[in-house]
Amino acid sequence: MQTSDAVETPINRILIANRGEIAVRVMQSCKELGIKTVAVYSTADRNMPHVRMADDAVEIGPPEANSSYLNIDRIIDACHQTGADAVHPGYGFLSENAQFAQRLAEKGITFIGPRPETMHQMGDKIRARQLMEANGVPVVPGFAPGAEQISMDTFRTEANRIGYPVMIKASAGGGGRGMRVVASEKDLAEAIDSARREAANAFGDDTIFMEKFVQAPRHIEIQVFGDRHGNIVHLFERECSIQRRHQKIIEESPSPALDDATRTIMADAAVKAARAVNYEGAGTVEFIYSDVDQSFFFLEMNTRLQVEHPVTELVTNRDLVAE
């Protein structure tokens, strides 16, 4: 298991800051590695399988996630109560929360994942886009002004430069929220206002940017791993083009769309992206890909173990949690 500590520290007891399938999945690998596990649970989840499977378990609050699985103080208290020296965040909840990783580091508890600054960099889609551009990773043509106030006239000018249709995106977005496709100039102002409102409600940040809308693309992601010594490797791709409302339905590997040359170029770009932020641990670099001209563009990076990681495990015969 890759950790964000600067020095090699043996791990004896891991608290899994999650529930359900991913908590059980992490515990299975921990047992094979001879590492003790700690479960946390809300009052509604006391009889869940992950609670019964763990070596120790701590109740951390009521059913509402904000008072339990998203409550950083209670999770840190559970670490101190059980002597856990590391935390695996799983996916969802606090898995991409840089503040959580920073708080654990301040308490001397290992966060199994990337460094807080890496999570900050890749969690801001505008900043991530700028980093990728600076490091030679292809990005979709667009306009990313940052948090500064931009006039609607400027957005109109930039949309005409990029060419319709365009996509409005929330800088702090995820899960399809804060996204709008705009087919023509008459719809631009309403789409921007709507995307900003949704982003503010969902993420507390109404910063948006604009990109060329790539029509009928494939969605391909590359599994990467990095260590604290700067070594980055990839474990090939997963294709997740079949989606509903920007949520993945089918994940397959290898992608039937990629020839060997394109696969190599895309994997090299993913490694370059991870190296740009000195990535540590398991992560996924996502691209959109055009069948028409075999072009591809950086979409985002997930700074955690993804839900879909078992597909890569089946292809490579590697335990990504244990790695």
XYZ file of C-alpha atoms in Angstrom:
323
model
C 0.000 0.000 0.000
C 1.438 3.341 -1.074
C 1.332 6.054 1.571
C 1.857 9.800 1.473
C 4.498 9.745 4.221
C 7.937 11.106 3.332
C 9.681 8.186 5.033
C 9.103 4.449 4.975
C 6.925 3.707 8.005
C 5.647 0.215 8.794
C 1.869 0.061 9.087
C 0.385 -2.124 11.810
C -3.256 -1.094 12.024
C -5.353 0.566 9.309
C -8.625 2.364 9.868
C -10.865 2.236 6.794
C -12.749 5.545 6.655
C -15.604 4.103 4.623
C -18.299 1.443 4.587
C -19.841 -1.199 2.343
C -18.079 -2.953 -0.515
C -14.892 -0.886 -0.561
C -14.357 -1.226 3.204
C -14.656 -5.013 2.910
C -12.377 -4.991 -0.147
C -9.632 -3.119 1.722
C -9.974 -5.408 4.744
C -9.500 -8.494 2.567
C -6.131 -7.221 1.353
C -5.138 -6.124 4.869
C -5.800 -9.613 6.216
C -3.627 -11.122 3.478
C -0.851 -8.684 4.417
C -1.205 -9.429 8.136
C -2.368 -5.892 8.975
C -5.034 -5.303 11.632
C -8.115 -3.332 10.559
C -10.483 -0.856 12.190
C -13.994 -0.197 10.903
C -15.981 2.962 11.519
C -19.748 2.996 11.334
C -22.787 5.187 11.838
C -25.591 4.104 14.126
C -27.495 2.839 11.063
C -24.590 0.651 9.916
C -23.630 -1.176 13.104
C -24.602 -4.570 11.634
C -22.968 -4.081 8.236
C -20.479 -6.722 6.988
C -17.470 -4.390 7.225
C -18.120 -3.900 10.955
C -18.220 -7.636 11.600
C -15.140 -8.290 9.457
C -12.826 -5.770 11.133
C -10.553 -6.516 14.071
C -11.960 -3.455 15.841
C -14.858 -1.097 15.186
C -15.856 2.367 16.387
C -19.201 4.115 16.168
C -18.656 7.640 14.797
C -22.102 9.209 14.735
C -25.658 9.243 13.401
C -26.725 8.078 9.922
C -26.214 11.486 8.270
C -22.835 11.354 6.495
C -21.883 14.887 7.552
C -22.034 13.772 11.161
C -20.242 10.458 10.692
C -18.308 9.377 7.567
C -17.521 12.993 6.640
C -16.696 14.045 10.198
C -12.900 14.384 10.228
C -12.628 14.939 13.984
C -14.548 11.775 14.817
C -12.463 9.683 12.432
C -9.225 11.020 13.935
C -10.604 10.295 17.422
C -11.325 6.725 16.289
C -7.694 6.393 15.166
C -6.443 7.501 18.571
C -8.967 5.284 20.364
C -7.867 2.141 18.498
C -4.192 2.886 17.900
C -4.620 2.990 14.121
C -1.446 4.352 12.535
C -2.859 4.676 8.994
C -6.135 5.466 7.234
C -7.386 4.101 3.930
C -10.151 6.383 2.612
C -11.620 4.008 0.015
C -13.620 5.971 -2.556
C -16.246 8.644 -2.038
C -16.675 10.405 1.323
C -13.260 11.883 2.289
C -11.146 10.048 -0.292
C -10.266 13.215 -2.252
C -10.407 15.667 0.644
C -7.019 17.368 0.942
C -7.893 18.824 4.334
C -8.495 15.315 5.686
C -5.105 14.107 4.442
C -3.437 17.207 5.926
C -5.121 16.778 9.317
C -4.016 13.149 9.483
C -0.429 14.135 8.666
C -0.483 16.731 11.436
C -1.553 14.000 13.883
C 1.184 11.630 12.716
C -1.274 9.275 11.023
C -0.439 7.948 7.549
C -2.900 8.698 4.767
C -2.863 5.924 2.160
C -3.001 8.007 -0.980
C -1.427 11.075 -2.580
C -0.125 14.123 -0.751
C -2.603 16.892 0.180
C -1.035 19.349 -2.267
C -1.502 16.873 -5.118
C -5.181 16.520 -4.251
C -5.508 20.320 -4.247
C -3.860 20.599 -7.652
C -5.964 17.972 -9.395
C -9.203 18.747 -7.564
C -9.358 22.180 -9.186
C -10.152 21.435 -12.825
C -8.871 24.789 -14.078
C -5.588 24.400 -12.243
C -5.282 20.798 -13.402
C -5.897 21.856 -16.996
C -3.188 24.522 -16.751
C -0.741 22.007 -15.277
C -1.402 19.546 -18.070
C -0.894 22.214 -20.734
C 2.384 23.244 -19.128
C 3.594 19.638 -19.141
C 2.672 18.719 -22.701
C -0.471 16.691 -21.992
C -3.157 17.439 -24.627
C -6.212 19.346 -23.369
C -9.479 20.230 -25.101
C -9.419 23.692 -26.724
C -11.095 26.029 -24.272
C -11.221 29.121 -22.076
C -10.304 28.792 -18.392
C -10.088 32.218 -16.755
C -10.095 31.074 -13.126
C -12.053 32.683 -10.301
C -11.921 36.220 -11.692
C -15.164 37.805 -12.849
C -15.501 37.572 -16.632
C -18.092 39.472 -18.630
C -20.673 37.661 -20.701
C -19.316 39.450 -23.769
C -15.922 37.828 -23.154
C -17.527 34.400 -22.825
C -19.366 34.988 -26.104
C -16.151 36.011 -27.836
C -14.293 32.977 -26.525
C -17.144 30.608 -27.433
C -17.067 31.903 -31.005
C -13.294 31.442 -31.083
C -13.556 27.862 -29.816
C -16.541 27.072 -32.023
C -19.955 25.738 -31.036
C -21.016 23.471 -29.492
C -19.178 24.229 -26.249
C -19.302 22.682 -22.793
C -19.589 24.773 -19.628
C -17.941 23.045 -16.647
C -17.601 23.709 -12.927
C -13.986 23.996 -11.824
C -14.752 22.114 -8.604
C -17.190 19.782 -10.349
C -17.698 16.069 -10.498
C -20.366 13.510 -11.285
C -21.762 15.568 -14.153
C -22.866 18.444 -11.900
C -22.247 22.001 -13.044
C -21.993 20.931 -16.697
C -23.979 22.316 -19.613
C -23.714 21.728 -23.375
C -24.362 24.894 -25.404
C -25.254 24.537 -29.082
C -25.473 28.219 -30.026
C -24.832 31.719 -28.741
C -28.481 32.352 -27.833
C -28.286 29.648 -25.131
C -24.891 30.648 -23.692
C -25.886 33.152 -20.995
C -28.606 30.950 -19.512
C -26.291 27.901 -19.520
C -23.533 29.808 -17.722
C -25.920 31.121 -15.060
C -27.434 27.665 -14.572
C -24.040 25.951 -14.321
C -22.848 28.521 -11.788
C -25.919 28.065 -9.593
C -25.598 24.286 -9.619
C -21.858 24.458 -8.909
C -22.381 26.859 -6.009
C -25.040 24.608 -4.479
C -23.110 21.365 -5.012
C -19.527 22.460 -4.311
C -19.683 25.882 -2.665
C -17.732 27.293 -5.624
C -19.332 28.803 -8.733
C -16.097 29.084 -10.767
C -16.632 27.791 -14.295
C -14.670 27.310 -17.494
C -15.509 26.481 -21.084
C -14.272 23.852 -23.523
C -15.050 22.699 -27.032
C -17.707 19.994 -26.788
C -16.252 16.849 -28.313
C -19.200 15.067 -29.886
C -19.658 11.296 -29.472
C -16.260 10.739 -27.839
C -15.052 7.642 -26.114
C -14.164 7.925 -22.433
C -10.911 6.128 -21.647
C -9.021 6.115 -18.369
C -5.511 4.967 -17.527
C -4.670 3.398 -14.167
C -1.430 4.846 -12.760
C 0.707 4.214 -9.706
C 3.423 6.370 -8.214
C 5.833 6.002 -5.325
C 7.562 8.543 -3.094
C 10.770 8.192 -5.112
C 9.215 9.670 -8.246
C 8.623 6.392 -10.090
C 5.377 6.308 -12.102
C 3.915 3.320 -13.945
C 0.643 2.636 -15.721
C -1.485 -0.513 -15.681
C -3.185 -0.007 -19.043
C -6.607 1.404 -19.792
C -10.261 0.957 -18.999
C -12.974 2.174 -21.344
C -16.155 3.571 -19.811
C -17.879 5.185 -22.792
C -21.303 3.699 -22.036
C -22.752 6.129 -19.513
C -26.052 7.546 -18.342
C -26.153 11.159 -17.165
C -22.351 11.201 -16.979
C -22.368 8.132 -14.712
C -20.491 5.041 -15.923
C -22.527 1.923 -16.606
C -20.068 -0.467 -18.307
C -16.294 -0.606 -17.833
C -14.133 -2.788 -20.067
C -10.464 -3.480 -20.662
C -8.700 -3.451 -23.003
C -10.507 -0.774 -24.999
C -11.710 -2.137 -28.349
C -11.090 1.298 -29.903
C -7.344 1.640 -29.339
C -4.612 0.234 -31.521
C -1.256 -0.519 -29.922
C 0.345 2.751 -31.036
C -2.463 4.935 -29.664
C -2.589 2.917 -26.455
C 1.121 3.541 -25.900
C 0.861 7.272 -26.622
C -2.123 7.679 -24.299
C -0.465 5.684 -21.500
C 2.680 7.800 -21.830
C 0.534 10.946 -21.535
C -1.063 9.569 -18.366
C 2.347 8.892 -16.839
C 3.420 12.420 -17.825
C 0.306 13.816 -16.116
C 1.014 11.908 -12.906
C 4.659 12.933 -12.951
C 3.648 16.602 -13.293
C 2.204 16.484 -9.763
C 4.721 14.008 -8.264
C 1.891 11.538 -7.819
C 1.992 8.886 -5.077
C -0.317 5.905 -4.765
C -3.150 4.722 -7.011
C -4.764 7.214 -9.369
C -6.622 7.374 -12.650
C -6.037 9.776 -15.526
C -9.148 10.186 -17.675
C -9.184 11.136 -21.363
C -11.789 11.669 -24.039
C -10.921 10.041 -27.339
C -12.143 10.624 -30.908
C -12.577 7.667 -33.254
C -12.493 10.082 -36.180
C -8.848 11.165 -35.966
C -7.490 9.178 -32.994
C -6.999 12.405 -31.027
C -7.409 12.419 -27.260
C -7.583 15.061 -24.548
C -7.080 15.184 -20.782
C -10.361 15.200 -18.881
C -9.433 14.911 -15.196
C -7.465 12.904 -12.674
C -9.051 10.937 -9.835
C -6.666 11.051 -6.891
C -7.879 7.829 -5.303
C -8.605 4.194 -5.940
C -11.580 4.132 -8.307
C -14.772 2.126 -8.016
C -13.820 0.430 -11.287
C -10.392 -0.806 -10.173
C -11.377 -4.531 -10.167
C -11.474 -4.427 -13.985
C -7.762 -3.635 -14.019
C -7.126 -6.285 -11.368
C -8.733 -8.923 -13.600
C -6.634 -7.862 -16.589
C -3.306 -7.596 -14.759
C -3.790 -10.179 -11.996
C -2.586 -7.569 -9.496
C -4.130 -6.600 -6.148
C -4.327 -2.821 -6.506
C -5.304 -2.325 -2.865
C -2.282 -4.246 -1.606
C 0.008 -2.458 -4.061
